mmCIF file of C-alpha atoms in Angstrom:
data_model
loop_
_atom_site.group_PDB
_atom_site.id
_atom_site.type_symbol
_atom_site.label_atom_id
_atom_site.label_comp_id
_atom_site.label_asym_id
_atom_site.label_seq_id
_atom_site.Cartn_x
_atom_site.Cartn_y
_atom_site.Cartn_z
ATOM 1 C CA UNK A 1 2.671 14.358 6.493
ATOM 2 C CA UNK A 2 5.177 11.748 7.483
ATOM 3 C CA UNK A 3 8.355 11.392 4.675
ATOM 4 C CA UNK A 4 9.652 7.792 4.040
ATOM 5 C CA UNK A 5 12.238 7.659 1.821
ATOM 6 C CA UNK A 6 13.376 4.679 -0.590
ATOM 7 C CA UNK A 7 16.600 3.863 -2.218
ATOM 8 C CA UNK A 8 17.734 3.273 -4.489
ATOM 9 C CA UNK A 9 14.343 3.774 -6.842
ATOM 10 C CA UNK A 10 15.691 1.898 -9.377
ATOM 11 C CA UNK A 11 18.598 -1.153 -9.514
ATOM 12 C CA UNK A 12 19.284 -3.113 -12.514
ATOM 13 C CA UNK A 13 21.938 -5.952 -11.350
ATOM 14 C CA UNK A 14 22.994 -9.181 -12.662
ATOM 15 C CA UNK A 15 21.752 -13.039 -11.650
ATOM 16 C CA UNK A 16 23.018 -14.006 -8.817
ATOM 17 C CA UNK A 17 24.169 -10.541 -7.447
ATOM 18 C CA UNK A 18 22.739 -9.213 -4.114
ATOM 19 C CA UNK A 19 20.895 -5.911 -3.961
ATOM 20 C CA UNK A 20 20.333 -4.264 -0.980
ATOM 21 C CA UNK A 21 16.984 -1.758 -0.749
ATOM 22 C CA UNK A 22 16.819 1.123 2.267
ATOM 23 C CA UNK A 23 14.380 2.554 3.965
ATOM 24 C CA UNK A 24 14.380 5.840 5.914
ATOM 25 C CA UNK A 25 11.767 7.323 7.830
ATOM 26 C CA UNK A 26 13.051 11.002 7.702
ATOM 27 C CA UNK A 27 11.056 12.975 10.431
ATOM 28 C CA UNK A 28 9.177 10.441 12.544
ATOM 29 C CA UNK A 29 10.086 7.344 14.480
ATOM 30 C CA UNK A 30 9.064 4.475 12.911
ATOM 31 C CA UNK A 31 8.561 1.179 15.238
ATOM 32 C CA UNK A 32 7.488 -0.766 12.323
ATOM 33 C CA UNK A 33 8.287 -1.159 8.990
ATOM 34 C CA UNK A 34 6.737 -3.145 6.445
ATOM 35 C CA UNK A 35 8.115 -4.720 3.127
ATOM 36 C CA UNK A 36 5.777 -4.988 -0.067
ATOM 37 C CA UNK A 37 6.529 -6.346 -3.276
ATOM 38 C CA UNK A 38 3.772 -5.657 -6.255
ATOM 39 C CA UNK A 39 4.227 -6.984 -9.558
ATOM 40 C CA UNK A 40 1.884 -4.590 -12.375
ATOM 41 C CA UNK A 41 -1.703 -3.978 -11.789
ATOM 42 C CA UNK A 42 -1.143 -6.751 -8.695
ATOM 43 C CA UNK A 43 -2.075 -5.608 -5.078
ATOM 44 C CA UNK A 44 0.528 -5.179 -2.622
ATOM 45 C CA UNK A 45 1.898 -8.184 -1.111
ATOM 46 C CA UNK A 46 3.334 -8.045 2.264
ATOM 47 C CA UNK A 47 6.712 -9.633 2.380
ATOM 48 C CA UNK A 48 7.802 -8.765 5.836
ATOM 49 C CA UNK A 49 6.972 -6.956 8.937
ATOM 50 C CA UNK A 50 10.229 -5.479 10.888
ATOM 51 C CA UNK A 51 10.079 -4.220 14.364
ATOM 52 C CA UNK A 52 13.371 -2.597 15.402
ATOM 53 C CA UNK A 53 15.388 -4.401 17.064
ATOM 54 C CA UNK A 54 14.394 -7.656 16.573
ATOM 55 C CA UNK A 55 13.961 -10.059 13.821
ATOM 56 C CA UNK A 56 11.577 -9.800 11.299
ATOM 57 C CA UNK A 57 8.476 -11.626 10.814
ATOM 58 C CA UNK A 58 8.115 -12.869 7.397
ATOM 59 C CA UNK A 59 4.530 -13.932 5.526
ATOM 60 C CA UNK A 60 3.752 -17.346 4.589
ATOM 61 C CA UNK A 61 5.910 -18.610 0.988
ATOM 62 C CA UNK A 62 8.419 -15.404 1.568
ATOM 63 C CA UNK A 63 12.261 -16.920 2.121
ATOM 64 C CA UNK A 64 13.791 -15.158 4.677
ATOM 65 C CA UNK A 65 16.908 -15.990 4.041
ATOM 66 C CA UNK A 66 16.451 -14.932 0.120
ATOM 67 C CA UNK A 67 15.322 -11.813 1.379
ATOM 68 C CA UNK A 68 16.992 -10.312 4.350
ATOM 69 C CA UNK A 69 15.814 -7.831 6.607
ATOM 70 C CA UNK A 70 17.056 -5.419 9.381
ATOM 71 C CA UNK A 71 15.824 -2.768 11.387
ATOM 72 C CA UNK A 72 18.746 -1.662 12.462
ATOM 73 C CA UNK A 73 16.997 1.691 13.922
ATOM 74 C CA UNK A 74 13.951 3.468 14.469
ATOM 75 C CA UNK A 75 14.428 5.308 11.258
ATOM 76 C CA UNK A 76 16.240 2.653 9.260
ATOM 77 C CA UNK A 77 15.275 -1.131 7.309
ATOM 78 C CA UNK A 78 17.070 -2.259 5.114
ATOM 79 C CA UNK A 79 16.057 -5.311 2.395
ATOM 80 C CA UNK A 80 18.430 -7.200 1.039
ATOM 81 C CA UNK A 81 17.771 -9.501 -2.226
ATOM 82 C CA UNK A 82 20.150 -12.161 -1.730
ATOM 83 C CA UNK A 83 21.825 -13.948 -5.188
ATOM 84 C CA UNK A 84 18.818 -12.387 -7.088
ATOM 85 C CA UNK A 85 17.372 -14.233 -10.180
ATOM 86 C CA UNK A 86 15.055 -12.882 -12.780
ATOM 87 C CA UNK A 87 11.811 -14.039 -10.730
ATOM 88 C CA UNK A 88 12.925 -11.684 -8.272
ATOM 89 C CA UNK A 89 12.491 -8.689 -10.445
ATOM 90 C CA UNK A 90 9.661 -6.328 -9.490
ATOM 91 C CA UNK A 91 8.754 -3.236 -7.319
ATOM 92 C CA UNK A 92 9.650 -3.284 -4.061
ATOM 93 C CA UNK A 93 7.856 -1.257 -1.721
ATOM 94 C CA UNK A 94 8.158 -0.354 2.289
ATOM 95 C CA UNK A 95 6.318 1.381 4.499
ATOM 96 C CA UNK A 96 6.175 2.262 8.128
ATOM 97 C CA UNK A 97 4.341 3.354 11.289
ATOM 98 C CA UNK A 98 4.759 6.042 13.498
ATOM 99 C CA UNK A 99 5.221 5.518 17.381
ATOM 100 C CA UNK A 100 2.451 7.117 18.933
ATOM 101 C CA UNK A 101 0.825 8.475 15.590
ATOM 102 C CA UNK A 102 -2.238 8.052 14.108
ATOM 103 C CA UNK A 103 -3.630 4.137 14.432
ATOM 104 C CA UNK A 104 -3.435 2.343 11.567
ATOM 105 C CA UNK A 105 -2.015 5.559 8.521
ATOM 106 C CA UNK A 106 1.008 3.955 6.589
ATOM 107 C CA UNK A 107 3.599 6.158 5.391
ATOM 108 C CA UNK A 108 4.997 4.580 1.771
ATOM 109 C CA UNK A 109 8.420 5.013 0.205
ATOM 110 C CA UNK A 110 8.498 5.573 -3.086
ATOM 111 C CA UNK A 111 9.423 2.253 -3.999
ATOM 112 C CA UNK A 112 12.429 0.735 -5.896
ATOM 113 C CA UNK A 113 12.394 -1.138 -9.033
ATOM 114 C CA UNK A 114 14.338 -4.396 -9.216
ATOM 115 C CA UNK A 115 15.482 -5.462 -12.699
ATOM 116 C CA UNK A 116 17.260 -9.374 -12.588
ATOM 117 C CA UNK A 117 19.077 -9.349 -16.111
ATOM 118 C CA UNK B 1 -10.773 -17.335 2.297
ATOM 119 C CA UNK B 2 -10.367 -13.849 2.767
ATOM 120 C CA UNK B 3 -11.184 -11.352 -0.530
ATOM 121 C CA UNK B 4 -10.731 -8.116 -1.096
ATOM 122 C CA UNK B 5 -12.606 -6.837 -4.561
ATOM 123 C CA UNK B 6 -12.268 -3.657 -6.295
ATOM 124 C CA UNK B 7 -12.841 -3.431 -9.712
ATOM 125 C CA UNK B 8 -9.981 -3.939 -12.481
ATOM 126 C CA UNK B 9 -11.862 -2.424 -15.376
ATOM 127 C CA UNK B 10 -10.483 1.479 -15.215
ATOM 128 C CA UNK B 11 -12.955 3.692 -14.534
ATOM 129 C CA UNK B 12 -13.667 6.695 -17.294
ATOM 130 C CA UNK B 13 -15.302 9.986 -16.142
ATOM 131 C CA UNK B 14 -15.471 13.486 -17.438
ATOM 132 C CA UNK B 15 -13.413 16.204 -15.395
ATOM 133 C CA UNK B 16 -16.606 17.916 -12.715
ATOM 134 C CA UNK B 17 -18.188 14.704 -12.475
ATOM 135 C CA UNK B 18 -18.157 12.856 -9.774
ATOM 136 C CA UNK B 19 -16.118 9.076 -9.398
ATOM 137 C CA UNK B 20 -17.065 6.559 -7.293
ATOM 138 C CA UNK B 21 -14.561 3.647 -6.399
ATOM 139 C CA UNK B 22 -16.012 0.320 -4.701
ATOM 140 C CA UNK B 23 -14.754 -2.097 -2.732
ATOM 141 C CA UNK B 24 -16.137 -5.181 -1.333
ATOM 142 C CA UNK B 25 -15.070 -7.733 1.325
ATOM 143 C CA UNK B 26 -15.479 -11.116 2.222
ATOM 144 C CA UNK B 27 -15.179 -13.212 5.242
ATOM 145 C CA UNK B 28 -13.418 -10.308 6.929
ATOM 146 C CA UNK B 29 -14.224 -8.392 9.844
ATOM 147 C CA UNK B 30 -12.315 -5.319 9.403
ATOM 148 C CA UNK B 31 -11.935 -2.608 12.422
ATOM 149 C CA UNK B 32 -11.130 -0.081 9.677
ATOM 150 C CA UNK B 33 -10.767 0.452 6.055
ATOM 151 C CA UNK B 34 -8.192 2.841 4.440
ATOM 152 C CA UNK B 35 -8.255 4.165 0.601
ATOM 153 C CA UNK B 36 -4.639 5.063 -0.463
ATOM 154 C CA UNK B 37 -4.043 6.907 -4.017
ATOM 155 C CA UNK B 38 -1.024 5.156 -6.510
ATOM 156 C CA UNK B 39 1.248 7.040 -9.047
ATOM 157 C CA UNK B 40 2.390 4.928 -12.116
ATOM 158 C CA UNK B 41 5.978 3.716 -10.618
ATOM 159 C CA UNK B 42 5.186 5.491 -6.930
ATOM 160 C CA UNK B 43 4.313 4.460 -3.461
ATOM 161 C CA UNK B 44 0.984 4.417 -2.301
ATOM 162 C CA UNK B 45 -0.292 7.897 -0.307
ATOM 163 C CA UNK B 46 -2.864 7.614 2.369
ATOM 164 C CA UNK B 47 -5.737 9.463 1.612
ATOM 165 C CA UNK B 48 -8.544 8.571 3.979
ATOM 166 C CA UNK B 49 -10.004 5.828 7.622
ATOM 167 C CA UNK B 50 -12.293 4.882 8.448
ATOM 168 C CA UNK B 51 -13.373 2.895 11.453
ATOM 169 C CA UNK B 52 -16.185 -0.066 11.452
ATOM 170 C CA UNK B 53 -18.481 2.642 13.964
ATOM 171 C CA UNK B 54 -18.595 4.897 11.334
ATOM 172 C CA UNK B 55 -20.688 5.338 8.640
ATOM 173 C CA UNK B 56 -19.016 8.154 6.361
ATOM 174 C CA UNK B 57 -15.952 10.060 6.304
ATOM 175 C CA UNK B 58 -15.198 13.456 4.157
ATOM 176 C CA UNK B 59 -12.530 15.331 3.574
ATOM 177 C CA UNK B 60 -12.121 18.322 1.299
ATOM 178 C CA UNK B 61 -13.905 16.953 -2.276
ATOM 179 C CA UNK B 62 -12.973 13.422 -0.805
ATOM 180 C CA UNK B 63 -15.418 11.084 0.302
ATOM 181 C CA UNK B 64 -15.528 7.561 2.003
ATOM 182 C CA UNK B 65 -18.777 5.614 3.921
ATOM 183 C CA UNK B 66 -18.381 2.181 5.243
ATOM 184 C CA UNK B 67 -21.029 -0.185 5.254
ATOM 185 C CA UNK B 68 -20.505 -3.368 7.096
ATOM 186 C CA UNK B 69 -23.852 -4.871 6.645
ATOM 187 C CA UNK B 70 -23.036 -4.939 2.955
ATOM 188 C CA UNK B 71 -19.567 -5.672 3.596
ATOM 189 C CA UNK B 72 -18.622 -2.660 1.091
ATOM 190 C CA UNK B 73 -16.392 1.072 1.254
ATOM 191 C CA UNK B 74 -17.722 3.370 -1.475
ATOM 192 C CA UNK B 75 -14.907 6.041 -2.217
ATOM 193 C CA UNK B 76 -16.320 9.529 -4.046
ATOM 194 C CA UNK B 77 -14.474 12.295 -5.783
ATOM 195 C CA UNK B 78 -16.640 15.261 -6.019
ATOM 196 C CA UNK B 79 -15.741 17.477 -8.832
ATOM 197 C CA UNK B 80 -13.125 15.233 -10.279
ATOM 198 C CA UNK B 81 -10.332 17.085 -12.296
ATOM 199 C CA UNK B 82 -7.780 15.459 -14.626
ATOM 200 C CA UNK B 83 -5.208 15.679 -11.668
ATOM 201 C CA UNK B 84 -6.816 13.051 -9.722
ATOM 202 C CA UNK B 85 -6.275 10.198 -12.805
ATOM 203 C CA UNK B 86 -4.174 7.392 -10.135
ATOM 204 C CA UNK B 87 -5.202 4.048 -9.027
ATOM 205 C CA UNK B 88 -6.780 4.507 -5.621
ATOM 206 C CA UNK B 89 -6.999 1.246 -3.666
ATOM 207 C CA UNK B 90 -8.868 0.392 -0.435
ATOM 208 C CA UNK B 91 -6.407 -1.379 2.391
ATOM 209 C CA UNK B 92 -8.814 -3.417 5.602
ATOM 210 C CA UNK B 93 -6.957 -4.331 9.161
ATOM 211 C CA UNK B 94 -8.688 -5.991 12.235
ATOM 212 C CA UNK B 95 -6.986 -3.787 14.170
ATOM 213 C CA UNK B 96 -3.531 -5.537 13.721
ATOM 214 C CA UNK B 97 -1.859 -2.352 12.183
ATOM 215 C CA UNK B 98 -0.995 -4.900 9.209
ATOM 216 C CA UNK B 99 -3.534 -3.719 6.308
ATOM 217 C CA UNK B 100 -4.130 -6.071 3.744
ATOM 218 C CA UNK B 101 -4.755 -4.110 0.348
ATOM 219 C CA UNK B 102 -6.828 -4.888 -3.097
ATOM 220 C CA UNK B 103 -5.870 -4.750 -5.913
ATOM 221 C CA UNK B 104 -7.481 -1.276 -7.124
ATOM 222 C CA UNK B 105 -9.237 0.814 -9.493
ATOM 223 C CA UNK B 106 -7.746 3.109 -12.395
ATOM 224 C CA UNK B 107 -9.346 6.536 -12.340
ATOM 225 C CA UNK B 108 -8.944 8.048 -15.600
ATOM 226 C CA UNK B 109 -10.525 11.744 -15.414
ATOM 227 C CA UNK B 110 -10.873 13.217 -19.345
ATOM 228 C CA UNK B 111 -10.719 16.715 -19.586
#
């Protein structure tokens, strides 16, 4: 199947520092990615939904300019955890669809873990 | 408001038997329903859709029917085997491409 590739998979960094999270879709073209964050034995809560080329649409209560997102590409988002805090810590997970593939299958990364010291 | 439920209690089962993973829905009209499997620490992987016309889906010792009377997607693993311990959780879309997941079931399979 599709690859979708994450990193870093893990990032410890200190309050106030920003992280920045990639995402590569390695051997499909991805018009859509999607940004999750799940804290432990929580479902998967969409953050984001990037379409490339244009700005990203965030979900209700998620700061957009806390975390920033590009799609830069049709293999390539990027998250960025601006001046992160200890809150912020958790695993963050994208995913993304393929252009013309099957309706509806999401390809995961293999997620990062954020540690806020 | 919308709900997804699958159960948080793990589920136990002896390796050959066969594990059965619910998940129920409310005040959603889903036009398909995905089950994804989760590693401790990994990404979700898509196992199996299925669309709101149809009733069951199979593939290889995996199987998924939809019932949208009952609002409910039973997931089976036929002879179950240590390997397939994960948390498996069930995703529904209206047809938005946007899946909204629950919050899924352990598996533990003892061998």
């Amino acid at each position: 199947g599709a690859v979708v590739s994450q990193h870093p998979s893990r990032v410890i960094c200190k309050s106030g520092t920003s992280v920045k999270i990639e995402c590569r879709s390695l051997d499909f073209q991805a018009t859509t990615m999607f940004w999750y964050r799940q804290f432990p034995k929580q479902s998967l809560m969409l953050m984001a939904t990037s379409n490339e080329g244009s700005k990203a649409t965030y979900e209700q209560g998620v700061e957009k300019d806390k975390f920033l997102i590009n799609h830069a590409s049709l293999t390539l988002s990027t998250l960025t955890v601006t001046s992160a805090h200890p809150e912020d810590s958790s695993f963050y997970i994208c995913s993304a669809s393929a252009a013309g593939g099957p309706s509806g299958e999401l390809f995961f990364g293999e997620g990062s873990r954020l540690t806020v010291l | 408001s919308q709900k997804i439920e699958q159960n948080s209690e793990a589920l136990n089962i002896q390796e050959g038997k066969t594990a059965t993973l619910t998940c129920n829905y409310t005040n959603y009209s889903p036009a398909y329903l995905q089950w994804y499997r989760q590693d401790p620490g990994r990404g979700p992987v898509f196992l199996l859709l299925i669309r709101e016309n149809e009733k069951e889906k199979r593939k290889e010792r995996l199987k998924v029917t939809f019932d949208t009377t009952l609002k409910q997607s039973l997931f089976h693993i036929t002879a179950s085997q240590p390997a397939d311990s994960a948390t498996y959780l069930c995703a529904l879309d209206r047809g938005s491409y946007i899946p909204t997941f629950g919050r899924g079931t352990s598996l533990i399979v003892h061998p």
